[in-house]
PDB file of C-alpha atoms and ligand atoms in Angstrom:
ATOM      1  CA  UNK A   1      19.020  16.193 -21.322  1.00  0.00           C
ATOM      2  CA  UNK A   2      18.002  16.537 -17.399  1.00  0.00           C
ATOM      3  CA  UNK A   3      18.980  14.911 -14.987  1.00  0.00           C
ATOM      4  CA  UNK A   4      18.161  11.292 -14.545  1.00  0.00           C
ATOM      5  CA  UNK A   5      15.161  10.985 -12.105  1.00  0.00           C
ATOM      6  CA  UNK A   6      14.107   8.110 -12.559  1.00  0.00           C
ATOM      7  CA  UNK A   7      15.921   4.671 -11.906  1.00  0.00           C
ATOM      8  CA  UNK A   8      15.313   1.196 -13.319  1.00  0.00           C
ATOM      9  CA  UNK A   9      16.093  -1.836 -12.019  1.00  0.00           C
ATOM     10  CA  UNK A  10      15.700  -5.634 -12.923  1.00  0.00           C
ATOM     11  CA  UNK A  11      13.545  -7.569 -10.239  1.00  0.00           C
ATOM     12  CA  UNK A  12      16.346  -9.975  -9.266  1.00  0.00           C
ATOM     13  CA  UNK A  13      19.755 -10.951 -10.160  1.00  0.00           C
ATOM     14  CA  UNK A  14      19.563 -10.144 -13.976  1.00  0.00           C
ATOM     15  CA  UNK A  15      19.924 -12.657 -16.691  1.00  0.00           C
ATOM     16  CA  UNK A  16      23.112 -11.816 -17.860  1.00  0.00           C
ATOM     17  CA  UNK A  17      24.874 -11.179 -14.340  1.00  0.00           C
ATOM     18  CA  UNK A  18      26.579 -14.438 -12.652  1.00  0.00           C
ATOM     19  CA  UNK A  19      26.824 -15.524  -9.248  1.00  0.00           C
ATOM     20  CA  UNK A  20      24.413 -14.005  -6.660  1.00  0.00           C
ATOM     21  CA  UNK A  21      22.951 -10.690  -5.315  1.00  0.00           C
ATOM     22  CA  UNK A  22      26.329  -9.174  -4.485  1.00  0.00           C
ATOM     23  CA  UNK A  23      27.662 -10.054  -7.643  1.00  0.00           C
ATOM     24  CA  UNK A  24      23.950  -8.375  -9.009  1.00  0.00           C
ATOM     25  CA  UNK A  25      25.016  -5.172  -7.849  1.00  0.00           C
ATOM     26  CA  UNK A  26      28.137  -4.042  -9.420  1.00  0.00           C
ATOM     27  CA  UNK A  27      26.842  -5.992 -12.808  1.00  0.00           C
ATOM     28  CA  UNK A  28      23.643  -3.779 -12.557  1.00  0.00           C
ATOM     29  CA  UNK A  29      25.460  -0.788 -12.897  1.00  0.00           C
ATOM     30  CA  UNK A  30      28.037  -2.139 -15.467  1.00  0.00           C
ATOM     31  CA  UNK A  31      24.878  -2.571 -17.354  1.00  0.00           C
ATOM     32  CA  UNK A  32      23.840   0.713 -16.452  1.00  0.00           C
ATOM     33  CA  UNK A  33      21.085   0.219 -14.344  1.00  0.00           C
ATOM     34  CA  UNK A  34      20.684   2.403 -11.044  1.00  0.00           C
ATOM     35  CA  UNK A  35      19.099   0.093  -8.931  1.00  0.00           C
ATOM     36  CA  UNK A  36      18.658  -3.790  -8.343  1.00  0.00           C
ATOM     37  CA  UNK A  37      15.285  -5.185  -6.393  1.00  0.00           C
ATOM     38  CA  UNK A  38      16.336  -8.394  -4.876  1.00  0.00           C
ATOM     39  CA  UNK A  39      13.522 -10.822  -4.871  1.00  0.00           C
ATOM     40  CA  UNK A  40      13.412 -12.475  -0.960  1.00  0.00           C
ATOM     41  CA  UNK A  41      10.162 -14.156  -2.443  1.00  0.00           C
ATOM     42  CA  UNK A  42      10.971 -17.889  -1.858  1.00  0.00           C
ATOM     43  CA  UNK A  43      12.130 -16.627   2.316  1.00  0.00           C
ATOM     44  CA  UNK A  44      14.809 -14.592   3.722  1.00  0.00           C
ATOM     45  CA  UNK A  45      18.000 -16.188   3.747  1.00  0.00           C
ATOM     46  CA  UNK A  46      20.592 -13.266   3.810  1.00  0.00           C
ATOM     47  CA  UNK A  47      22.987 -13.329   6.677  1.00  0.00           C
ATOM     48  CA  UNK A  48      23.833 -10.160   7.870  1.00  0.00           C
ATOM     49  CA  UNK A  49      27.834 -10.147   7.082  1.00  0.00           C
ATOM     50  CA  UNK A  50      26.819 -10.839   3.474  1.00  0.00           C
ATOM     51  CA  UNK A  51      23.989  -8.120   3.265  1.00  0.00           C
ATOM     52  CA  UNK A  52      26.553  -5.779   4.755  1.00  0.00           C
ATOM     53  CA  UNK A  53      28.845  -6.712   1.671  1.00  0.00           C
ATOM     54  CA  UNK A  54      25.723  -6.260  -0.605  1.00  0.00           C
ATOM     55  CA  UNK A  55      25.199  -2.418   1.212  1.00  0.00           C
ATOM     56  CA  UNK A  56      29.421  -1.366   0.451  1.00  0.00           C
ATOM     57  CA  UNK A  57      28.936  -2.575  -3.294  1.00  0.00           C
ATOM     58  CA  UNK A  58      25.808  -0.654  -3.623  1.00  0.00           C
ATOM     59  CA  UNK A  59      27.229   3.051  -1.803  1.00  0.00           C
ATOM     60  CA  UNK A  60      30.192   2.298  -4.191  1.00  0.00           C
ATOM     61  CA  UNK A  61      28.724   1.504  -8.010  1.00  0.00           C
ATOM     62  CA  UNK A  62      25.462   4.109  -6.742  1.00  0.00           C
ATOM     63  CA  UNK A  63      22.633   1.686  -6.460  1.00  0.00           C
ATOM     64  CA  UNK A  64      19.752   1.932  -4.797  1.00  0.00           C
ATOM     65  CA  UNK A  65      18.968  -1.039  -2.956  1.00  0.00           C
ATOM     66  CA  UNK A  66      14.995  -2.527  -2.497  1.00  0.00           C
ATOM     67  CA  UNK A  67      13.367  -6.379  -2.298  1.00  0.00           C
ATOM     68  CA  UNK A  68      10.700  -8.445  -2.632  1.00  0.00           C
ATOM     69  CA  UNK A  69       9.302  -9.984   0.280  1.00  0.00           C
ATOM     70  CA  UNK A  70       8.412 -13.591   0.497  1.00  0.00           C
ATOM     71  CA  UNK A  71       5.325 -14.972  -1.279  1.00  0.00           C
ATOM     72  CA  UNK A  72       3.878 -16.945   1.885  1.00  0.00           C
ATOM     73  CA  UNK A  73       2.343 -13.807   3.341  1.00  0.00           C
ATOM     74  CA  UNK A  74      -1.285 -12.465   3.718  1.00  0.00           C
ATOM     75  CA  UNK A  75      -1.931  -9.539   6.401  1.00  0.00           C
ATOM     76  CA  UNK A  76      -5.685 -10.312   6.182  1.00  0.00           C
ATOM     77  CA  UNK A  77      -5.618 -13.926   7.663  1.00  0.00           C
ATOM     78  CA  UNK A  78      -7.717 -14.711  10.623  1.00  0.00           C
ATOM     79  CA  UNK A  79      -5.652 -17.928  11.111  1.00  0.00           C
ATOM     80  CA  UNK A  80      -3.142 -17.344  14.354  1.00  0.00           C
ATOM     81  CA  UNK A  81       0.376 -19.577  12.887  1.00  0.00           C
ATOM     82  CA  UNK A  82      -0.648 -17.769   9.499  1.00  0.00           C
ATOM     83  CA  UNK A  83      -0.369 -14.392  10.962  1.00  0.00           C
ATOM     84  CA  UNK A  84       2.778 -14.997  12.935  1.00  0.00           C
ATOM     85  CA  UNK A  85       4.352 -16.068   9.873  1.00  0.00           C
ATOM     86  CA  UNK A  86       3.337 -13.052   7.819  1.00  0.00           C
ATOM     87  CA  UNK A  87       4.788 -10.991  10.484  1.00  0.00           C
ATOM     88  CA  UNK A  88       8.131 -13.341  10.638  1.00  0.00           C
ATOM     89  CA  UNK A  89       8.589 -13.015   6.375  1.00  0.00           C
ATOM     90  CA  UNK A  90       7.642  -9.094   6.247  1.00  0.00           C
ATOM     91  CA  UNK A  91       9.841  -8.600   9.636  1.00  0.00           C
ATOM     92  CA  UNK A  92      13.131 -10.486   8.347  1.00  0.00           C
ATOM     93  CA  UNK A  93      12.309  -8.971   4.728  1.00  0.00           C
ATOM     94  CA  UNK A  94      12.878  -5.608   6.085  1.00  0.00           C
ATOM     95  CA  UNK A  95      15.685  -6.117   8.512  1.00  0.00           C
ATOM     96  CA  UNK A  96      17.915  -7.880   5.414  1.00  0.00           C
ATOM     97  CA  UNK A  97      16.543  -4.539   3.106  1.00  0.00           C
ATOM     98  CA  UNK A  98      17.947  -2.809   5.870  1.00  0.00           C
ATOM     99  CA  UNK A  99      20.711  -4.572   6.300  1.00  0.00           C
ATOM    100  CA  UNK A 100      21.361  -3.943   2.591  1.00  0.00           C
ATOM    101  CA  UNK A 101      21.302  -0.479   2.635  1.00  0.00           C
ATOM    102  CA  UNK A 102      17.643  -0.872   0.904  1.00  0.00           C
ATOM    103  CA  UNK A 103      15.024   1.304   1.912  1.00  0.00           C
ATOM    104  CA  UNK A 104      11.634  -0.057   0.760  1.00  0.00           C
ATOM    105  CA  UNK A 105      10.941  -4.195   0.995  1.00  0.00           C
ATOM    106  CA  UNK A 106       7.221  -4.893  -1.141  1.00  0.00           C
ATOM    107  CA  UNK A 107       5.062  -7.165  -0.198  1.00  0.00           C
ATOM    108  CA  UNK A 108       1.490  -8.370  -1.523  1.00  0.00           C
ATOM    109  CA  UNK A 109      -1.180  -6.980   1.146  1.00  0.00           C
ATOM    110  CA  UNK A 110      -3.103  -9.987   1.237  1.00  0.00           C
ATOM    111  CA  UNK A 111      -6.333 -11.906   0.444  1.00  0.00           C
ATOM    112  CA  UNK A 112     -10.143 -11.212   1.249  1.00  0.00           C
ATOM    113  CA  UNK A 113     -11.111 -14.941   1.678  1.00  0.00           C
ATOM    114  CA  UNK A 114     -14.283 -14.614   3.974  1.00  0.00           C
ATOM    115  CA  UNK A 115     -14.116 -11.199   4.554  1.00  0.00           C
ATOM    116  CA  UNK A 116     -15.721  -8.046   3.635  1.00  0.00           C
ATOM    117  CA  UNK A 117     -13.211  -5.072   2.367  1.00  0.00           C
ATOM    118  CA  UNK A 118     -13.883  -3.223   5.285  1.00  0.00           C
ATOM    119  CA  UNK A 119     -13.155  -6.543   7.994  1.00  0.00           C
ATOM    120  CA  UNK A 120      -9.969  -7.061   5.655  1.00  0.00           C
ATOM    121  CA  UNK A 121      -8.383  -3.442   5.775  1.00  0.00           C
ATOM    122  CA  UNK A 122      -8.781  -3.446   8.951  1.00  0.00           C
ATOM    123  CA  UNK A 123      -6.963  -6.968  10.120  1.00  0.00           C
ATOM    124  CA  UNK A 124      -4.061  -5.922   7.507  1.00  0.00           C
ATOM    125  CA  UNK A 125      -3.590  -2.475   9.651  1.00  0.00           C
ATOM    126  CA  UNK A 126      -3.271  -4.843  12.729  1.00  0.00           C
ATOM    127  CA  UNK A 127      -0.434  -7.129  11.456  1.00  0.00           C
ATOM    128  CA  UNK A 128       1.334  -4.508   9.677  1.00  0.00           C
ATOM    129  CA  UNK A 129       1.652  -2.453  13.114  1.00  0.00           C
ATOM    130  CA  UNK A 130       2.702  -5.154  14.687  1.00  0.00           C
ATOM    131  CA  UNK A 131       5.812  -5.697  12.354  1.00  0.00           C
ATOM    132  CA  UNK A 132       6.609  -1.921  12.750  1.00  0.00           C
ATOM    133  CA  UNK A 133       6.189  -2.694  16.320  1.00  0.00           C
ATOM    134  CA  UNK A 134       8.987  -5.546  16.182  1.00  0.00           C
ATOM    135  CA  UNK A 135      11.032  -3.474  13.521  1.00  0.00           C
ATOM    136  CA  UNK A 136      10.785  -0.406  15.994  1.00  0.00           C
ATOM    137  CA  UNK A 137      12.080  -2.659  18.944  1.00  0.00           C
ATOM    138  CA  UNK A 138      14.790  -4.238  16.770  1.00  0.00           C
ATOM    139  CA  UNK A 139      16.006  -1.190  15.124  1.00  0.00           C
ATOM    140  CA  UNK A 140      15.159  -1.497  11.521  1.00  0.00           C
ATOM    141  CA  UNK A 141      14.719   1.335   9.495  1.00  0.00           C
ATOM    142  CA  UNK A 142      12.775   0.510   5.916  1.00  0.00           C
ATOM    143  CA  UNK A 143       9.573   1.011   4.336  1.00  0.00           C
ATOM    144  CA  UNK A 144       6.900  -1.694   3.704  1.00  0.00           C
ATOM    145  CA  UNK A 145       5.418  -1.055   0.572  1.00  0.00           C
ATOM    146  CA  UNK A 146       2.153  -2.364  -0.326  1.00  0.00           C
ATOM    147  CA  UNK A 147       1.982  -3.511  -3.921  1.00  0.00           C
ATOM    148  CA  UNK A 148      -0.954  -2.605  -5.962  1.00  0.00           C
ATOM    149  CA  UNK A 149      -2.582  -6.508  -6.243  1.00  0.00           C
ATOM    150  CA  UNK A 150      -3.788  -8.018  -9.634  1.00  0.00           C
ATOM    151  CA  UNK A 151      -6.466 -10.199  -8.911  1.00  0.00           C
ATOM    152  CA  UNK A 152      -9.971  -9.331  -7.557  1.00  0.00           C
ATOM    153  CA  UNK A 153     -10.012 -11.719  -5.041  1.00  0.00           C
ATOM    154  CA  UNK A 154      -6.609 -10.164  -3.719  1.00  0.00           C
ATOM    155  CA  UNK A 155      -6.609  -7.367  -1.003  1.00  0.00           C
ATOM    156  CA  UNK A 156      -4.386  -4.349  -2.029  1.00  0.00           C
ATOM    157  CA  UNK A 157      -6.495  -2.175  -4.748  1.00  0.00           C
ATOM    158  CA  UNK A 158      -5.365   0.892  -6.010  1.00  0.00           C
ATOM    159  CA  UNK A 159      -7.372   2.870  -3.226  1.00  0.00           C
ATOM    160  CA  UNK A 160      -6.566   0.203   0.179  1.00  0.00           C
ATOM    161  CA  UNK A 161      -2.935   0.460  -0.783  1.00  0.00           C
ATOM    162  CA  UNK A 162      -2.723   4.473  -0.242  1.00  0.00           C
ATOM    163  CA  UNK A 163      -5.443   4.191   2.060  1.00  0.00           C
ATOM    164  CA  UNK A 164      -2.555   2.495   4.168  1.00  0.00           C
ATOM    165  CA  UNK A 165      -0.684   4.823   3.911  1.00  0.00           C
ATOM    166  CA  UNK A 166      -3.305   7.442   4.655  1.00  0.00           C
ATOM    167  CA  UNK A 167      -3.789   5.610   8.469  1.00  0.00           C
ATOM    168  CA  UNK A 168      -0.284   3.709   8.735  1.00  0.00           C
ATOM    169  CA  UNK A 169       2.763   6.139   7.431  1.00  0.00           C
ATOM    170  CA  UNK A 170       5.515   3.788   6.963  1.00  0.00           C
ATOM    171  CA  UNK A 171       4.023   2.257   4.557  1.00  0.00           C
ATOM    172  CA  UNK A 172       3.827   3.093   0.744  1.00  0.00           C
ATOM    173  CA  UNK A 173       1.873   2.283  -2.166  1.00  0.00           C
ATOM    174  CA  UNK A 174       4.194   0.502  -4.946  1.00  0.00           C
ATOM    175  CA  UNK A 175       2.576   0.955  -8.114  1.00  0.00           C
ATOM    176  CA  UNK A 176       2.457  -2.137 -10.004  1.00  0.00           C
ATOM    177  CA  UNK A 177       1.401  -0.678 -13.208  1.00  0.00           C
ATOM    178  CA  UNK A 178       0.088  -3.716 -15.070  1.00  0.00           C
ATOM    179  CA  UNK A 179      -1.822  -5.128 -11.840  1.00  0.00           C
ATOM    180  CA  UNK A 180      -3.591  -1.926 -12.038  1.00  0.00           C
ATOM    181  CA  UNK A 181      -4.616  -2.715 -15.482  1.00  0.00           C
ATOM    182  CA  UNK A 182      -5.531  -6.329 -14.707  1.00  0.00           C
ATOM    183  CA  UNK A 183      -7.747  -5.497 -11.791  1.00  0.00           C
ATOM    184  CA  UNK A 184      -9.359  -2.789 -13.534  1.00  0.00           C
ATOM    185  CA  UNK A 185      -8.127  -0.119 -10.725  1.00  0.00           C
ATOM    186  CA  UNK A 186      -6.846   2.244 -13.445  1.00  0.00           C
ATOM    187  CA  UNK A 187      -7.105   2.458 -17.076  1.00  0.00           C
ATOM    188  CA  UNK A 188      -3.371   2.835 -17.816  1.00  0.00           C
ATOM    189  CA  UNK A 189      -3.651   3.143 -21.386  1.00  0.00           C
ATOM    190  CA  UNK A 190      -2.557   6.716 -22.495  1.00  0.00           C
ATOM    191  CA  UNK A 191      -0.302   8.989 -21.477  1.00  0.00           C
ATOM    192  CA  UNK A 192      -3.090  11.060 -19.838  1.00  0.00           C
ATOM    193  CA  UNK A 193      -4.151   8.022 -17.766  1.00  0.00           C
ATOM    194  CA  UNK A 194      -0.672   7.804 -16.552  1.00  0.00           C
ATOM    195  CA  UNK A 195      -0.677  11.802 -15.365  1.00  0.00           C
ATOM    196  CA  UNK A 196      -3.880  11.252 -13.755  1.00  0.00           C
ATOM    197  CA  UNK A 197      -3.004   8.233 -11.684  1.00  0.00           C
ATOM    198  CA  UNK A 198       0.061   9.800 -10.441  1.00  0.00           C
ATOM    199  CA  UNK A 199      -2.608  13.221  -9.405  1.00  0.00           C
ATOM    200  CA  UNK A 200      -4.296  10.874  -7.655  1.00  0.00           C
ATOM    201  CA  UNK A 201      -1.806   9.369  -5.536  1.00  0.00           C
ATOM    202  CA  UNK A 202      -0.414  12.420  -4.980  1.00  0.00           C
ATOM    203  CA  UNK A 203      -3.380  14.094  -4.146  1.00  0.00           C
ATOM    204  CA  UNK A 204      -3.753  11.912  -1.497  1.00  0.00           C
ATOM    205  CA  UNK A 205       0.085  11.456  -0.211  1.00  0.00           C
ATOM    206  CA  UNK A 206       1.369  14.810  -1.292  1.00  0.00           C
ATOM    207  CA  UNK A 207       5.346  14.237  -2.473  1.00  0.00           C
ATOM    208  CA  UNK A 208       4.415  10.906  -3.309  1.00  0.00           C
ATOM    209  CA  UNK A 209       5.959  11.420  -6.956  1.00  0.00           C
ATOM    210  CA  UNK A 210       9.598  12.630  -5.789  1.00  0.00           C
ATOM    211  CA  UNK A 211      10.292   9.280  -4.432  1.00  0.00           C
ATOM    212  CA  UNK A 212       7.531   6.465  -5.766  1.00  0.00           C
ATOM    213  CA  UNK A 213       8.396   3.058  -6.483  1.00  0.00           C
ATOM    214  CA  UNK A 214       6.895   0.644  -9.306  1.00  0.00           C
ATOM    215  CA  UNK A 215       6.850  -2.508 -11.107  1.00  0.00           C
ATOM    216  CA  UNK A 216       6.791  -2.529 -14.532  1.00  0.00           C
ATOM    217  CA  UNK A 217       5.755  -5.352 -17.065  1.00  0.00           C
ATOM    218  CA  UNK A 218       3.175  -6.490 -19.468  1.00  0.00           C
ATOM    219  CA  UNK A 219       0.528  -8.902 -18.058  1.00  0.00           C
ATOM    220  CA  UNK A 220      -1.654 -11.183 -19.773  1.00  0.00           C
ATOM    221  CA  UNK A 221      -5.668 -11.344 -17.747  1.00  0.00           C
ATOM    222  CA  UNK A 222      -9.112 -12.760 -17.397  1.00  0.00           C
ATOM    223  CA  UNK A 223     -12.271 -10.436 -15.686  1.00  0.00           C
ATOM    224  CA  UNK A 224     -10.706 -11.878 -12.646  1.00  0.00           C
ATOM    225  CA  UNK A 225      -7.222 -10.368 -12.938  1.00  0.00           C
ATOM    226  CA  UNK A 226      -3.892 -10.992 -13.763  1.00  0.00           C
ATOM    227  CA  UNK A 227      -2.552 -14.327 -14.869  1.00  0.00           C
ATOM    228  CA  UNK A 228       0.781 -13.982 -16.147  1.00  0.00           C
ATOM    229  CA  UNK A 229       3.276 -11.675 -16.073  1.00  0.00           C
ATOM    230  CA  UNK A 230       5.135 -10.496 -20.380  1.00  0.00           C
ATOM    231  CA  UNK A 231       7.501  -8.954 -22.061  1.00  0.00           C
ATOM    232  CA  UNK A 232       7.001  -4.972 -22.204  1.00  0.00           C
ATOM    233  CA  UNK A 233       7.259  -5.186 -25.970  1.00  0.00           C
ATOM    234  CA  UNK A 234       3.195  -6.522 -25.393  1.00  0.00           C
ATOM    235  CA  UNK A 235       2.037  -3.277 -24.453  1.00  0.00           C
ATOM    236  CA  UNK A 236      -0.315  -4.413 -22.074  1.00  0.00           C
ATOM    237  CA  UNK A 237       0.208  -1.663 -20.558  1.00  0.00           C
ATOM    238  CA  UNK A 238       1.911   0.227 -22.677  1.00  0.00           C
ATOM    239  CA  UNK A 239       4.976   1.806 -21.360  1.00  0.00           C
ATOM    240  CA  UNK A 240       6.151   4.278 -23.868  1.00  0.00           C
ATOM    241  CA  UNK A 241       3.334   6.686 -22.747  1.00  0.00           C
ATOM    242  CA  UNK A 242       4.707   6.176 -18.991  1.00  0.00           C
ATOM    243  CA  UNK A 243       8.011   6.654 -19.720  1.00  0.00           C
ATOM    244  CA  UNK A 244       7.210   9.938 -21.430  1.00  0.00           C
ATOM    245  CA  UNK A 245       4.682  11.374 -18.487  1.00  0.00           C
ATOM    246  CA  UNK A 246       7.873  10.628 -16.224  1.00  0.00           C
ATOM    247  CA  UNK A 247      10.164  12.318 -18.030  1.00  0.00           C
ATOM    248  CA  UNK A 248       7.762  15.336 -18.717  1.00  0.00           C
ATOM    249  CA  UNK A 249       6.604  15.959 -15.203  1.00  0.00           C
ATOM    250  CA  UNK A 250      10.117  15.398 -13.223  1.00  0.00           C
ATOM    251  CA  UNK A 251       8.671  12.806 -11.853  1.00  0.00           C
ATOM    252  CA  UNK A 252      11.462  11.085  -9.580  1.00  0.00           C
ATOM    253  CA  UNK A 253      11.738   7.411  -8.244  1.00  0.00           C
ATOM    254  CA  UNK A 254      11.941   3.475  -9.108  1.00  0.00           C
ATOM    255  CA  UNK A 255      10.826   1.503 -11.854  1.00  0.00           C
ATOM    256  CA  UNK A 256      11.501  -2.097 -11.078  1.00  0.00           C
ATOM    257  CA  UNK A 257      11.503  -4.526 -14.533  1.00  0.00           C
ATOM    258  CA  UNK A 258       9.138  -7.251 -13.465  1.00  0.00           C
ATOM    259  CA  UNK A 259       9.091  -8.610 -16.972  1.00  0.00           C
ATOM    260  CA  UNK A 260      10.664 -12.069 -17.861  1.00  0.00           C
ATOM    261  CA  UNK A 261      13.413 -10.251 -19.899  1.00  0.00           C
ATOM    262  CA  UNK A 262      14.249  -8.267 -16.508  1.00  0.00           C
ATOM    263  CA  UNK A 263      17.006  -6.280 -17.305  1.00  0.00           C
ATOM    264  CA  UNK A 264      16.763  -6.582 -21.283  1.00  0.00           C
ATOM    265  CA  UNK A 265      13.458  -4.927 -20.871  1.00  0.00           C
ATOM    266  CA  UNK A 266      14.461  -2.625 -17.813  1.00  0.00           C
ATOM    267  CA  UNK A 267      17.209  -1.133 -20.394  1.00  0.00           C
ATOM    268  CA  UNK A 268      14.130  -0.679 -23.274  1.00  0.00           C
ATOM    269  CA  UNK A 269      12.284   1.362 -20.746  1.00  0.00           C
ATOM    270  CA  UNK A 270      15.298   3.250 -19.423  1.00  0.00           C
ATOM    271  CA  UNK A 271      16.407   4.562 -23.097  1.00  0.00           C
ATOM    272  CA  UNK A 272      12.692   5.208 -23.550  1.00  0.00           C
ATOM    273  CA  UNK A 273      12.970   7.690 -20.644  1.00  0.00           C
ATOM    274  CA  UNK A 274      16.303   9.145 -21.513  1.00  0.00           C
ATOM    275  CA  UNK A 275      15.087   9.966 -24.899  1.00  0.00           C
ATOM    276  CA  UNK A 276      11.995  11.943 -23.582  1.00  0.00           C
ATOM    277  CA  UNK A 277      13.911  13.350 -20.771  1.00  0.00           C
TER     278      UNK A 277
HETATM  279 ZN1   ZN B 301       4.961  -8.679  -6.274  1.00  0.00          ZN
END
């Protein structure tokens, strides 16, 4: 076998692990998982002595550390209190990644409401540089990664998310493989749709597969997107196709278990990867 490239990682403190995030990390790897996404979705309440225990348990059981950003965010809002608290939840998301040890907090770009793709992309570029701009002023080091959106109606395609990247560096496309389905942004059906939506990326943001971070599940939709989120064993998307184009192209990076069995179904794609690796 070669070496593991690829890590997986339950979205949140895993079924079967007690007590909190801390407690997450060490049970993670007991479990044998590489790396734990803790989900900051509901707001940022991590104090900074207890992220700082979070960041010694992770350097010492080898877990890579990344989160979830709050919910209540959308970069494309024209309303004033609605952008200052996108900045606030993205801002404190990153500085308690950070504080962590994490290096990559996700968030969901955003929402067209009233305004064209073009108006949209560009009022998310605004907000988002002026959270670098606070995180650059307060010292925190972490990427923002925009997560590929499920929903037509929902700013963050396939194309604005590495176009982001493309005119904002720090921040990174995070492949949400089923969204991509939902939306129709990629086909994500065979192994050979898998290959070329990773030659796209990386066309575009060359390196992008040594370090690329994902969420993984099955998703249930409508011809306006996603509407919930399954169990992998749905195969909508399949994932034993991805787990083999992974493992055949040294592909390196994150795959974080967004599926309601977290974990149980984090370990199911993990063994599918070791046994094609
Ligand atoms: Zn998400």
């Amino acid at each position: 076998m070669r070496k593991q490239l690829v890590r997986f990682a339950s979205a949140g403190i895993p079924i079967q692990c007690g007590g909190g995030n801390l407690e997450a990390v060490q049970c993670s790897r007991e479990m044998g998982l590489g790396a734990l996404e803790l989900e900051f979705v509901r707001g940022v309440k991590m104090k900074e002595a207890s992220a700082a225990q979070i960041k010694e348990s992770a350097r010492k059981n080898d877990v890579l550390i990344s989160s979830h950003a709050p919910y209540y965010v959308n970069c494309c809002t024209q309303e004033k209190s609605k952008v200052a608290g996108t900045i606030r939840h993205i801002f404190s998301s990153a500085q308690a990644t950070s504080w962590c040890g994490g290096t990559i907090t996700v968030f969901h770009p955003g929402y067209y409401q009233k305004l064209g793709k073009e108006e949209a992309f560009q009022a998310a570029k605004k907000v988002l540089l002026m959270i670098k701009e606070r995180m650059d002023k307060e010292k925190v080091k972490c990427a923002l990664g925009a997560e590929t959106v499920g929903k037509k109606s929902a700013f963050g395609g396939l194309d604005e998310a590495v176009r982001l990247h493309e005119e904002l560096g720090f921040v990174w496309p995070v492949l949400d493989f089923a969204h991509l389905l939902a939306r129709g942004d990629f086909p994500c059906k065979s192994e050979e749709d898998y290959r070329k939506l990773f030659d796209t990326v990386e066309k575009r943001i060359p390196g992008y597969g040594k370090d690329f971070h994902s969420h993984f599940s099955s998703i249930e939709y409508t011809d306006k997107g996603e509407r919930n989120h399954l169990p992998i064993s749905a195969n909508r998307p399949p994932y034993k196709p991805l787990m083999k184009m992974l493992a055949e192209n040294g592909i390196s990076g994150r795959v974080v278990c967004e599926s309601p069995r977290l974990e149980y179904d984090a370990l199911i794609l993990q063994n599918e990867y070791l046994e094609c690796a």
